[in-house]
GROMACS .gro file of N, CA, C and O in nm:
model
  524
    1MET      N    1  -0.844   1.635  -0.155
    1MET     CA    2  -0.827   1.758  -0.227
    1MET      C    3  -0.881   1.737  -0.368
    1MET      O    4  -0.852   1.638  -0.432
    2GLN      N    5  -0.960   1.827  -0.416
    2GLN     CA    6  -1.016   1.812  -0.548
    2GLN      C    7  -0.916   1.863  -0.651
    2GLN      O    8  -0.882   1.980  -0.656
    3LYS      N    9  -0.869   1.771  -0.737
    3LYS     CA   10  -0.764   1.804  -0.833
    3LYS      C   11  -0.809   1.910  -0.932
    3LYS      O   12  -0.734   1.999  -0.967
    4ARG      N   13  -0.934   1.901  -0.980
    4ARG     CA   14  -0.982   1.997  -1.078
    4ARG      C   15  -0.980   2.139  -1.022
    4ARG      O   16  -0.936   2.232  -1.086
    5THR      N   17  -1.029   2.156  -0.900
    5THR     CA   18  -1.031   2.287  -0.837
    5THR      C   19  -0.890   2.338  -0.816
    5THR      O   20  -0.860   2.455  -0.841
    6LEU      N   21  -0.800   2.252  -0.772
    6LEU     CA   22  -0.662   2.292  -0.748
    6LEU      C   23  -0.593   2.331  -0.877
    6LEU      O   24  -0.524   2.431  -0.883
    7ARG      N   25  -0.613   2.254  -0.984
    7ARG     CA   26  -0.552   2.287  -1.113
    7ARG      C   27  -0.601   2.422  -1.165
    7ARG      O   28  -0.523   2.502  -1.215
    8ALA      N   29  -0.731   2.447  -1.153
    8ALA     CA   30  -0.786   2.575  -1.199
    8ALA      C   31  -0.728   2.690  -1.119
    8ALA      O   32  -0.696   2.795  -1.172
    9ALA      N   33  -0.711   2.669  -0.991
    9ALA     CA   34  -0.656   2.773  -0.906
    9ALA      C   35  -0.509   2.800  -0.938
    9ALA      O   36  -0.462   2.912  -0.925
   10ILE      N   37  -0.437   2.697  -0.980
   10ILE     CA   38  -0.295   2.714  -1.016
   10ILE      C   39  -0.282   2.817  -1.127
   10ILE      O   40  -0.196   2.904  -1.122
   11VAL      N   41  -0.367   2.807  -1.228
   11VAL     CA   42  -0.361   2.901  -1.340
   11VAL      C   43  -0.385   3.043  -1.290
   11VAL      O   44  -0.315   3.136  -1.328
   12THR      N   45  -0.482   3.060  -1.200
   12THR     CA   46  -0.515   3.191  -1.148
   12THR      C   47  -0.401   3.248  -1.064
   12THR      O   48  -0.370   3.366  -1.069
   13VAL      N   49  -0.338   3.161  -0.985
   13VAL     CA   50  -0.237   3.205  -0.891
   13VAL      C   51  -0.100   3.226  -0.956
   13VAL      O   52  -0.021   3.309  -0.910
   14ALA      N   53  -0.070   3.154  -1.061
   14ALA     CA   54   0.065   3.153  -1.118
   14ALA      C   55   0.118   3.292  -1.149
   14ALA      O   56   0.231   3.326  -1.114
   15MET      N   57   0.040   3.376  -1.215
   15MET     CA   58   0.088   3.508  -1.253
   15MET      C   59   0.106   3.597  -1.131
   15MET      O   60   0.205   3.669  -1.119
   16ALA      N   61   0.012   3.593  -1.038
   16ALA     CA   62   0.025   3.675  -0.917
   16ALA      C   63   0.144   3.629  -0.834
   16ALA      O   64   0.217   3.711  -0.779
   17PHE      N   65   0.163   3.500  -0.827
   17PHE     CA   66   0.275   3.447  -0.749
   17PHE      C   67   0.409   3.490  -0.808
   17PHE      O   68   0.498   3.531  -0.736
   18ALA      N   69   0.421   3.483  -0.938
   18ALA     CA   70   0.547   3.520  -1.003
   18ALA      C   71   0.586   3.664  -0.970
   18ALA      O   72   0.704   3.696  -0.959
   19ALA      N   73   0.487   3.748  -0.951
   19ALA     CA   74   0.515   3.888  -0.922
   19ALA      C   75   0.539   3.914  -0.773
   19ALA      O   76   0.583   4.021  -0.736
   20SER      N   77   0.510   3.815  -0.687
   20SER     CA   78   0.515   3.844  -0.544
   20SER      C   79   0.601   3.748  -0.462
   20SER      O   80   0.591   3.747  -0.341
   21VAL      N   81   0.685   3.667  -0.525
   21VAL     CA   82   0.767   3.572  -0.450
   21VAL      C   83   0.861   3.646  -0.356
   21VAL      O   84   0.928   3.739  -0.393
   22SER      N   85   0.860   3.598  -0.233
   22SER     CA   86   0.953   3.653  -0.134
   22SER      C   87   0.994   3.541  -0.041
   22SER      O   88   0.944   3.431  -0.050
   23GLY      N   89   1.083   3.569   0.053
   23GLY     CA   90   1.134   3.467   0.145
   23GLY      C   91   1.034   3.429   0.250
   23GLY      O   92   0.926   3.485   0.263
   24VAL      N   93   1.073   3.330   0.331
   24VAL     CA   94   0.988   3.278   0.436
   24VAL      C   95   1.002   3.358   0.565
   24VAL      O   96   0.918   3.352   0.652
   25GLY      N   97   1.107   3.435   0.581
   25GLY     CA   98   1.135   3.504   0.705
   25GLY      C   99   1.022   3.594   0.750
   25GLY      O  100   0.940   3.640   0.671
   26SER      N  101   1.015   3.618   0.882
   26SER     CA  102   0.914   3.708   0.935
   26SER      C  103   0.967   3.772   1.062
   26SER      O  104   1.066   3.729   1.119
   27ALA      N  105   0.894   3.870   1.111
   27ALA     CA  106   0.933   3.937   1.234
   27ALA      C  107   0.921   3.843   1.353
   27ALA      O  108   0.977   3.868   1.458
   28HIS      N  109   0.847   3.734   1.338
   28HIS     CA  110   0.825   3.639   1.446
   28HIS      C  111   0.917   3.517   1.437
   28HIS      O  112   0.891   3.417   1.500
   29ALA      N  113   1.024   3.525   1.360
   29ALA     CA  114   1.110   3.410   1.335
   29ALA      C  115   1.160   3.345   1.464
   29ALA      O  116   1.171   3.224   1.472
   30ALA      N  117   1.187   3.424   1.566
   30ALA     CA  118   1.240   3.369   1.691
   30ALA      C  119   1.135   3.292   1.769
   30ALA      O  120   1.168   3.214   1.856
   31THR      N  121   1.006   3.311   1.740
   31THR     CA  122   0.899   3.245   1.815
   31THR      C  123   0.825   3.141   1.732
   31THR      O  124   0.714   3.106   1.765
   32VAL      N  125   0.885   3.095   1.625
   32VAL     CA  126   0.822   2.997   1.538
   32VAL      C  127   0.894   2.864   1.550
   32VAL      O  128   1.017   2.859   1.547
   33GLU      N  129   0.817   2.756   1.563
   33GLU     CA  130   0.878   2.623   1.570
   33GLU      C  131   0.808   2.527   1.475
   33GLU      O  132   0.689   2.538   1.448
   34TYR      N  133   0.887   2.435   1.424
   34TYR     CA  134   0.839   2.328   1.336
   34TYR      C  135   0.745   2.237   1.415
   34TYR      O  136   0.771   2.205   1.531
   35TRP      N  137   0.635   2.192   1.353
   35TRP     CA  138   0.540   2.101   1.416
   35TRP      C  139   0.565   1.961   1.358
   35TRP      O  140   0.522   1.931   1.246
   36PRO      N  141   0.636   1.875   1.428
   36PRO     CA  142   0.676   1.744   1.374
   36PRO      C  143   0.559   1.651   1.347
   36PRO      O  144   0.453   1.660   1.411
   37GLY      N  145   0.580   1.562   1.250
   37GLY     CA  146   0.482   1.457   1.219
   37GLY      C  147   0.366   1.500   1.131
   37GLY      O  148   0.273   1.422   1.109
   38LYS      N  149   0.367   1.621   1.079
   38LYS     CA  150   0.257   1.672   0.996
   38LYS      C  151   0.300   1.695   0.851
   38LYS      O  152   0.229   1.755   0.773
   39ASP      N  153   0.418   1.644   0.815
   39ASP     CA  154   0.476   1.666   0.682
   39ASP      C  155   0.403   1.586   0.575
   39ASP      O  156   0.339   1.485   0.603
   40VAL      N  157   0.419   1.632   0.452
   40VAL     CA  158   0.371   1.560   0.335
   40VAL      C  159   0.475   1.580   0.224
   40VAL      O  160   0.529   1.689   0.208
   41THR      N  161   0.505   1.472   0.151
   41THR     CA  162   0.598   1.479   0.039
   41THR      C  163   0.530   1.420  -0.084
   41THR      O  164   0.472   1.311  -0.077
   42VAL      N  165   0.537   1.492  -0.194
   42VAL     CA  166   0.481   1.446  -0.321
   42VAL      C  167   0.589   1.470  -0.426
   42VAL      O  168   0.613   1.583  -0.467
   43GLY      N  169   0.656   1.361  -0.467
   43GLY     CA  170   0.767   1.375  -0.561
   43GLY      C  171   0.876   1.462  -0.501
   43GLY      O  172   0.921   1.438  -0.390
   44SER      N  173   0.915   1.567  -0.573
   44SER     CA  174   1.021   1.654  -0.524
   44SER      C  175   0.966   1.781  -0.459
   44SER      O  176   1.025   1.888  -0.467
   45CYS      N  177   0.850   1.767  -0.394
   45CYS     CA  178   0.791   1.877  -0.318
   45CYS      C  179   0.759   1.828  -0.177
   45CYS      O  180   0.713   1.715  -0.159
   46LYS      N  181   0.783   1.913  -0.079
   46LYS     CA  182   0.755   1.878   0.059
   46LYS      C  183   0.685   1.994   0.127
   46LYS      O  184   0.719   2.110   0.104
   47GLY      N  185   0.588   1.961   0.212
   47GLY     CA  186   0.518   2.062   0.290
   47GLY      C  187   0.521   2.026   0.438
   47GLY      O  188   0.528   1.908   0.473
   48TRP      N  189   0.515   2.127   0.525
   48TRP     CA  190   0.513   2.104   0.669
   48TRP      C  191   0.445   2.222   0.737
   48TRP      O  192   0.413   2.322   0.673
   49LEU      N  193   0.422   2.208   0.866
   49LEU     CA  194   0.358   2.312   0.944
   49LEU      C  195   0.456   2.372   1.044
   49LEU      O  196   0.537   2.301   1.103
   50ASN      N  197   0.444   2.502   1.065
   50ASN     CA  198   0.512   2.573   1.172
   50ASN      C  199   0.406   2.627   1.266
   50ASN      O  200   0.295   2.661   1.224
   51LYS      N  201   0.442   2.639   1.394
   51LYS     CA  202   0.351   2.693   1.494
   51LYS      C  203   0.419   2.811   1.562
   51LYS      O  204   0.535   2.804   1.600
   52ARG      N  205   0.345   2.920   1.576
   52ARG     CA  206   0.396   3.036   1.648
   52ARG      C  207   0.372   3.012   1.797
   52ARG      O  208   0.258   2.992   1.840
   53THR      N  209   0.478   3.011   1.874
   53THR     CA  210   0.468   2.974   2.016
   53THR      C  211   0.392   3.076   2.099
   53THR      O  212   0.333   3.041   2.201
   54SER      N  213   0.389   3.199   2.058
   54SER     CA  214   0.322   3.303   2.137
   54SER      C  215   0.171   3.288   2.142
   54SER      O  216   0.108   3.323   2.240
   55ASP      N  217   0.110   3.234   2.035
   55ASP     CA  218  -0.037   3.225   2.031
   55ASP      C  219  -0.090   3.097   1.967
   55ASP      O  220  -0.210   3.079   1.955
   56GLY      N  221  -0.002   3.005   1.921
   56GLY     CA  222  -0.047   2.879   1.863
   56GLY      C  223  -0.094   2.889   1.719
   56GLY      O  224  -0.139   2.790   1.662
   57TYR      N  225  -0.085   3.007   1.658
   57TYR     CA  226  -0.125   3.019   1.518
   57TYR      C  227  -0.032   2.933   1.432
   57TYR      O  228   0.084   2.911   1.467
   58VAL      N  229  -0.083   2.887   1.317
   58VAL     CA  230  -0.012   2.791   1.232
   58VAL      C  231   0.009   2.849   1.092
   58VAL      O  232  -0.074   2.925   1.041
   59GLN      N  233   0.122   2.810   1.031
   59GLN     CA  234   0.147   2.842   0.891
   59GLN      C  235   0.192   2.716   0.819
   59GLN      O  236   0.251   2.626   0.880
   60ALA      N  237   0.160   2.708   0.691
   60ALA     CA  238   0.210   2.599   0.605
   60ALA      C  239   0.333   2.650   0.532
   60ALA      O  240   0.338   2.766   0.491
   61VAL      N  241   0.431   2.562   0.518
   61VAL     CA  242   0.553   2.592   0.444
   61VAL      C  243   0.573   2.480   0.344
   61VAL      O  244   0.547   2.364   0.374
   62ALA      N  245   0.619   2.514   0.224
   62ALA     CA  246   0.646   2.411   0.123
   62ALA      C  247   0.775   2.446   0.050
   62ALA      O  248   0.812   2.563   0.039
   63GLN      N  249   0.839   2.342   0.001
   63GLN     CA  250   0.962   2.359  -0.075
   63GLN      C  251   0.959   2.266  -0.195
   63GLN      O  252   0.912   2.152  -0.186
   64SER      N  253   1.011   2.315  -0.307
   64SER     CA  254   1.019   2.238  -0.431
   64SER      C  255   1.165   2.222  -0.471
   64SER      O  256   1.243   2.317  -0.462
   65TRP      N  257   1.201   2.102  -0.513
   65TRP     CA  258   1.335   2.074  -0.566
   65TRP      C  259   1.321   2.034  -0.712
   65TRP      O  260   1.354   1.924  -0.750
   66GLY      N  261   1.267   2.122  -0.795
   66GLY     CA  262   1.259   2.098  -0.938
   66GLY      C  263   1.119   2.091  -0.995
   66GLY      O  264   1.095   2.132  -1.106
   67ALA      N  265   1.025   2.039  -0.921
   67ALA     CA  266   0.888   2.024  -0.973
   67ALA      C  267   0.809   2.153  -0.952
   67ALA      O  268   0.836   2.231  -0.863
   68GLY      N  269   0.708   2.171  -1.036
   68GLY     CA  270   0.611   2.278  -1.015
   68GLY      C  271   0.502   2.227  -0.924
   68GLY      O  272   0.436   2.128  -0.955
   69CYS      N  273   0.485   2.289  -0.809
   69CYS     CA  274   0.390   2.242  -0.709
   69CYS      C  275   0.303   2.357  -0.659
   69CYS      O  276   0.343   2.472  -0.666
   70ALA      N  277   0.188   2.321  -0.607
   70ALA     CA  278   0.100   2.417  -0.542
   70ALA      C  279   0.074   2.366  -0.400
   70ALA      O  280   0.073   2.246  -0.376
   71PHE      N  281   0.055   2.460  -0.307
   71PHE     CA  282   0.022   2.419  -0.171
   71PHE      C  283  -0.069   2.521  -0.106
   71PHE      O  284  -0.080   2.635  -0.150
   72GLN      N  285  -0.138   2.476   0.001
   72GLN     CA  286  -0.224   2.563   0.077
   72GLN      C  287  -0.242   2.507   0.218
   72GLN      O  288  -0.219   2.388   0.242
   73LEU      N  289  -0.283   2.592   0.309
   73LEU     CA  290  -0.316   2.553   0.445
   73LEU      C  291  -0.465   2.530   0.451
   73LEU      O  292  -0.543   2.611   0.399
   74GLN      N  293  -0.505   2.419   0.514
   74GLN     CA  294  -0.647   2.388   0.530
   74GLN      C  295  -0.678   2.372   0.679
   74GLN      O  296  -0.592   2.336   0.758
   75ARG      N  297  -0.806   2.397   0.715
   75ARG     CA  298  -0.851   2.383   0.853
   75ARG      C  299  -0.978   2.299   0.857
   75ARG      O  300  -1.060   2.305   0.766
   76LYS      N  301  -0.993   2.223   0.965
   76LYS     CA  302  -1.114   2.146   0.993
   76LYS      C  303  -1.157   2.183   1.134
   76LYS      O  304  -1.074   2.193   1.224
   77ARG      N  305  -1.287   2.203   1.152
   77ARG     CA  306  -1.338   2.238   1.285
   77ARG      C  307  -1.443   2.137   1.327
   77ARG      O  308  -1.531   2.101   1.249
   78LEU      N  309  -1.433   2.093   1.450
   78LEU     CA  310  -1.526   1.996   1.506
   78LEU      C  311  -1.633   2.068   1.589
   78LEU      O  312  -1.621   2.186   1.617
   79GLY      N  313  -1.736   1.994   1.628
   79GLY     CA  314  -1.837   2.048   1.719
   79GLY      C  315  -1.935   2.140   1.651
   79GLY      O  316  -1.949   2.143   1.529
   80THR      N  317  -2.004   2.220   1.732
   80THR     CA  318  -2.104   2.315   1.683
   80THR      C  319  -2.038   2.413   1.587
   80THR      O  320  -1.935   2.471   1.618
   81GLY      N  321  -2.098   2.429   1.472
   81GLY     CA  322  -2.041   2.518   1.371
   81GLY      C  323  -1.923   2.457   1.299
   81GLY      O  324  -1.848   2.526   1.232
   82GLY      N  325  -1.906   2.325   1.314
   82GLY     CA  326  -1.793   2.256   1.253
   82GLY      C  327  -1.802   2.248   1.102
   82GLY      O  328  -1.908   2.271   1.043
   83TYR      N  329  -1.691   2.215   1.040
   83TYR     CA  330  -1.683   2.199   0.895
   83TYR      C  331  -1.567   2.107   0.862
   83TYR      O  332  -1.477   2.087   0.942
   84ASP      N  333  -1.571   2.049   0.741
   84ASP     CA  334  -1.465   1.959   0.695
   84ASP      C  335  -1.346   2.042   0.648
   84ASP      O  336  -1.347   2.164   0.651
   85TRP      N  337  -1.241   1.975   0.601
   85TRP     CA  338  -1.119   2.044   0.558
   85TRP      C  339  -1.152   2.150   0.454
   85TRP      O  340  -1.212   2.121   0.351
   86THR      N  341  -1.110   2.272   0.483
   86THR     CA  342  -1.142   2.389   0.401
   86THR      C  343  -1.017   2.475   0.386
   86THR      O  344  -0.947   2.499   0.485
   87PRO      N  345  -0.988   2.525   0.266
   87PRO     CA  346  -0.872   2.614   0.251
   87PRO      C  347  -0.888   2.740   0.335
   87PRO      O  348  -0.995   2.801   0.337
   88VAL      N  349  -0.781   2.778   0.406
   88VAL     CA  350  -0.782   2.902   0.482
   88VAL      C  351  -0.670   2.996   0.438
   88VAL      O  352  -0.661   3.108   0.485
   89SER      N  353  -0.585   2.949   0.348
   89SER     CA  354  -0.481   3.036   0.293
   89SER      C  355  -0.501   3.045   0.142
   89SER      O  356  -0.580   2.970   0.084
   90ASP      N  357  -0.427   3.134   0.082
   90ASP     CA  358  -0.423   3.137  -0.064
   90ASP      C  359  -0.357   3.008  -0.112
   90ASP      O  360  -0.293   2.937  -0.035
   91LEU      N  361  -0.370   2.980  -0.238
   91LEU     CA  362  -0.300   2.869  -0.303
   91LEU      C  363  -0.172   2.927  -0.361
   91LEU      O  364  -0.175   3.025  -0.436
   92TYR      N  365  -0.058   2.868  -0.325
   92TYR     CA  366   0.072   2.919  -0.370
   92TYR      C  367   0.135   2.821  -0.467
   92TYR      O  368   0.139   2.701  -0.442
   93LEU      N  369   0.187   2.872  -0.577
   93LEU     CA  370   0.257   2.794  -0.678
   93LEU      C  371   0.407   2.815  -0.658
   93LEU      O  372   0.453   2.929  -0.649
   94ILE      N  373   0.481   2.704  -0.647
   94ILE     CA  374   0.626   2.714  -0.624
   94ILE      C  375   0.702   2.624  -0.721
   94ILE      O  376   0.648   2.525  -0.770
   95LYS      N  377   0.824   2.662  -0.747
   95LYS     CA  378   0.916   2.579  -0.825
   95LYS      C  379   1.058   2.621  -0.787
   95LYS      O  380   1.094   2.737  -0.802
   96ASN      N  381   1.135   2.525  -0.735
   96ASN     CA  382   1.274   2.550  -0.693
   96ASN      C  383   1.283   2.662  -0.589
   96ASN      O  384   1.375   2.745  -0.594
   97VAL      N  385   1.189   2.665  -0.496
   97VAL     CA  386   1.188   2.768  -0.393
   97VAL      C  387   1.115   2.716  -0.270
   97VAL      O  388   1.040   2.619  -0.278
   98GLN      N  389   1.138   2.780  -0.158
   98GLN     CA  390   1.063   2.754  -0.036
   98GLN      C  391   0.976   2.875  -0.009
   98GLN      O  392   1.021   2.989  -0.026
   99TYR      N  393   0.852   2.853   0.034
   99TYR     CA  394   0.759   2.964   0.058
   99TYR      C  395   0.666   2.926   0.172
   99TYR      O  396   0.645   2.808   0.198
  100ALA      N  397   0.608   3.025   0.238
  100ALA     CA  398   0.518   3.000   0.351
  100ALA      C  399   0.391   3.084   0.340
  100ALA      O  400   0.393   3.195   0.286
  101THR      N  401   0.283   3.031   0.395
  101THR     CA  402   0.160   3.107   0.408
  101THR      C  403   0.176   3.204   0.524
  101THR      O  404   0.272   3.197   0.599
  102GLY      N  405   0.078   3.289   0.542
  102GLY     CA  406   0.072   3.368   0.664
  102GLY      C  407   0.031   3.278   0.779
  102GLY      O  408   0.006   3.158   0.760
  103PHE      N  409   0.020   3.334   0.897
  103PHE     CA  410  -0.023   3.256   1.014
  103PHE      C  411  -0.175   3.262   1.024
  103PHE      O  412  -0.236   3.365   1.002
  104HIS      N  413  -0.234   3.146   1.060
  104HIS     CA  414  -0.379   3.133   1.070
  104HIS      C  415  -0.417   3.067   1.202
  104HIS      O  416  -0.343   2.984   1.255
  105TRP      N  417  -0.535   3.100   1.249
  105TRP     CA  418  -0.587   3.048   1.375
  105TRP      C  419  -0.595   2.897   1.373
  105TRP      O  420  -0.633   2.836   1.274
  106ASN      N  421  -0.560   2.835   1.485
  106ASN     CA  422  -0.568   2.690   1.503
  106ASN      C  423  -0.605   2.668   1.650
  106ASN      O  424  -0.521   2.636   1.731
  107GLY      N  425  -0.732   2.690   1.684
  107GLY     CA  426  -0.771   2.691   1.824
  107GLY      C  427  -0.858   2.575   1.866
  107GLY      O  428  -0.851   2.466   1.809
  108THR      N  429  -0.943   2.598   1.965
  108THR     CA  430  -1.028   2.497   2.024
  108THR      C  431  -1.109   2.424   1.917
  108THR      O  432  -1.176   2.487   1.836
  109ASP      N  433  -1.100   2.291   1.918
  109ASP     CA  434  -1.173   2.204   1.824
  109ASP      C  435  -1.137   2.230   1.678
  109ASP      O  436  -1.215   2.198   1.589
  110ALA      N  437  -1.023   2.289   1.652
  110ALA     CA  438  -0.983   2.316   1.513
  110ALA      C  439  -0.845   2.255   1.487
  110ALA      O  440  -0.757   2.262   1.572
  111GLY      N  441  -0.830   2.197   1.369
  111GLY     CA  442  -0.703   2.141   1.327
  111GLY      C  443  -0.661   2.200   1.195
  111GLY      O  444  -0.744   2.252   1.120
  112SER      N  445  -0.533   2.194   1.166
  112SER     CA  446  -0.479   2.246   1.041
  112SER      C  447  -0.394   2.139   0.974
  112SER      O  448  -0.341   2.051   1.040
  113ARG      N  449  -0.382   2.150   0.841
  113ARG     CA  450  -0.294   2.061   0.764
  113ARG      C  451  -0.246   2.135   0.641
  113ARG      O  452  -0.307   2.232   0.595
  114VAL      N  453  -0.134   2.085   0.586
  114VAL     CA  454  -0.082   2.139   0.461
  114VAL      C  455  -0.114   2.039   0.350
  114VAL      O  456  -0.101   1.917   0.369
  115CYS      N  457  -0.159   2.089   0.235
  115CYS     CA  458  -0.188   2.004   0.120
  115CYS      C  459  -0.102   2.049   0.002
  115CYS      O  460  -0.082   2.169  -0.020
  116LEU      N  461  -0.052   1.950  -0.073
  116LEU     CA  462   0.036   1.973  -0.188
  116LEU      C  463  -0.024   1.912  -0.315
  116LEU      O  464  -0.088   1.808  -0.309
  117PHE      N  465   0.005   1.975  -0.428
  117PHE     CA  466  -0.025   1.918  -0.558
  117PHE      C  467   0.100   1.932  -0.642
  117PHE      O  468   0.151   2.042  -0.663
  118ASN      N  469   0.155   1.818  -0.687
  118ASN     CA  470   0.273   1.819  -0.773
  118ASN      C  471   0.224   1.816  -0.917
  118ASN      O  472   0.174   1.714  -0.964
  119ASN      N  473   0.236   1.928  -0.985
  119ASN     CA  474   0.186   1.941  -1.122
  119ASN      C  475   0.263   1.854  -1.221
  119ASN      O  476   0.207   1.808  -1.320
  120ASP      N  477   0.391   1.829  -1.195
  120ASP     CA  478   0.474   1.752  -1.288
  120ASP      C  479   0.432   1.606  -1.294
  120ASP      O  480   0.443   1.542  -1.399
  121ILE      N  481   0.387   1.550  -1.181
  121ILE     CA  482   0.347   1.409  -1.179
  121ILE      C  483   0.197   1.392  -1.155
  121ILE      O  484   0.147   1.280  -1.147
  122ASN      N  485   0.124   1.504  -1.145
  122ASN     CA  486  -0.022   1.503  -1.132
  122ASN      C  487  -0.070   1.425  -1.010
  122ASN      O  488  -0.161   1.343  -1.018
  123VAL      N  489  -0.005   1.450  -0.896
  123VAL     CA  490  -0.040   1.381  -0.771
  123VAL      C  491  -0.057   1.483  -0.660
  123VAL      O  492   0.020   1.578  -0.650
  124SER      N  493  -0.159   1.461  -0.576
  124SER     CA  494  -0.181   1.548  -0.460
  124SER      C  495  -0.191   1.466  -0.333
  124SER      O  496  -0.223   1.346  -0.337
  125ASP      N  497  -0.161   1.528  -0.220
  125ASP     CA  498  -0.171   1.463  -0.090
  125ASP      C  499  -0.168   1.571   0.017
  125ASP      O  500  -0.127   1.684  -0.007
  126CYS      N  501  -0.213   1.532   0.136
  126CYS     CA  502  -0.215   1.625   0.249
  126CYS      C  503  -0.145   1.562   0.368
  126CYS      O  504  -0.149   1.440   0.385
  127GLY      N  505  -0.083   1.645   0.450
  127GLY     CA  506  -0.021   1.597   0.573
  127GLY      C  507  -0.126   1.569   0.679
  127GLY      O  508  -0.244   1.599   0.663
  128ALA      N  509  -0.083   1.511   0.789
  128ALA     CA  510  -0.173   1.482   0.901
  128ALA      C  511  -0.220   1.614   0.964
  128ALA      O  512  -0.149   1.714   0.963
  129GLY      N  513  -0.340   1.609   1.017
  129GLY     CA  514  -0.395   1.726   1.086
  129GLY      C  515  -0.324   1.750   1.218
  129GLY      O  516  -0.288   1.658   1.288
  130ALA      N  517  -0.305   1.878   1.249
  130ALA     CA  518  -0.243   1.919   1.374
  130ALA      C  519  -0.351   1.982   1.462
  130ALA      O  520  -0.413   2.080   1.423
  131TRP      N  521  -0.374   1.925   1.580
  131TRP     CA  522  -0.482   1.972   1.669
  131TRP      C  523  -0.425   2.033   1.792
  131TRP      O  524  -0.328   1.999   1.845
   0.00000   0.00000   0.00000
């Protein structure tokens, strides 16, 4: 994850995020399950993936326990028309809250991961890809 790009995006997202914070719940709550082994923790921030059982779509979820953090969902596609890890969700800024991206496609030859940047300690990392 490129720290400079992520830091610049944090400034852009911070004001919009402050005006739009809402809960993680959705109409599909009964059909969503945690995808184990794809977590990432950076200081007092943690990110993970959920999978919608009806169609396999994926969302990133992150929670902060005091630190200011940013997170996003990324996708990598293999084969013809493939590409390296690329953001597919907005960048969300969180502090003392849990938040989730929308659901995104995670299909044939495509994997998803959640990436975090902890602004308080200036460290970023990504979870394992889910295929």
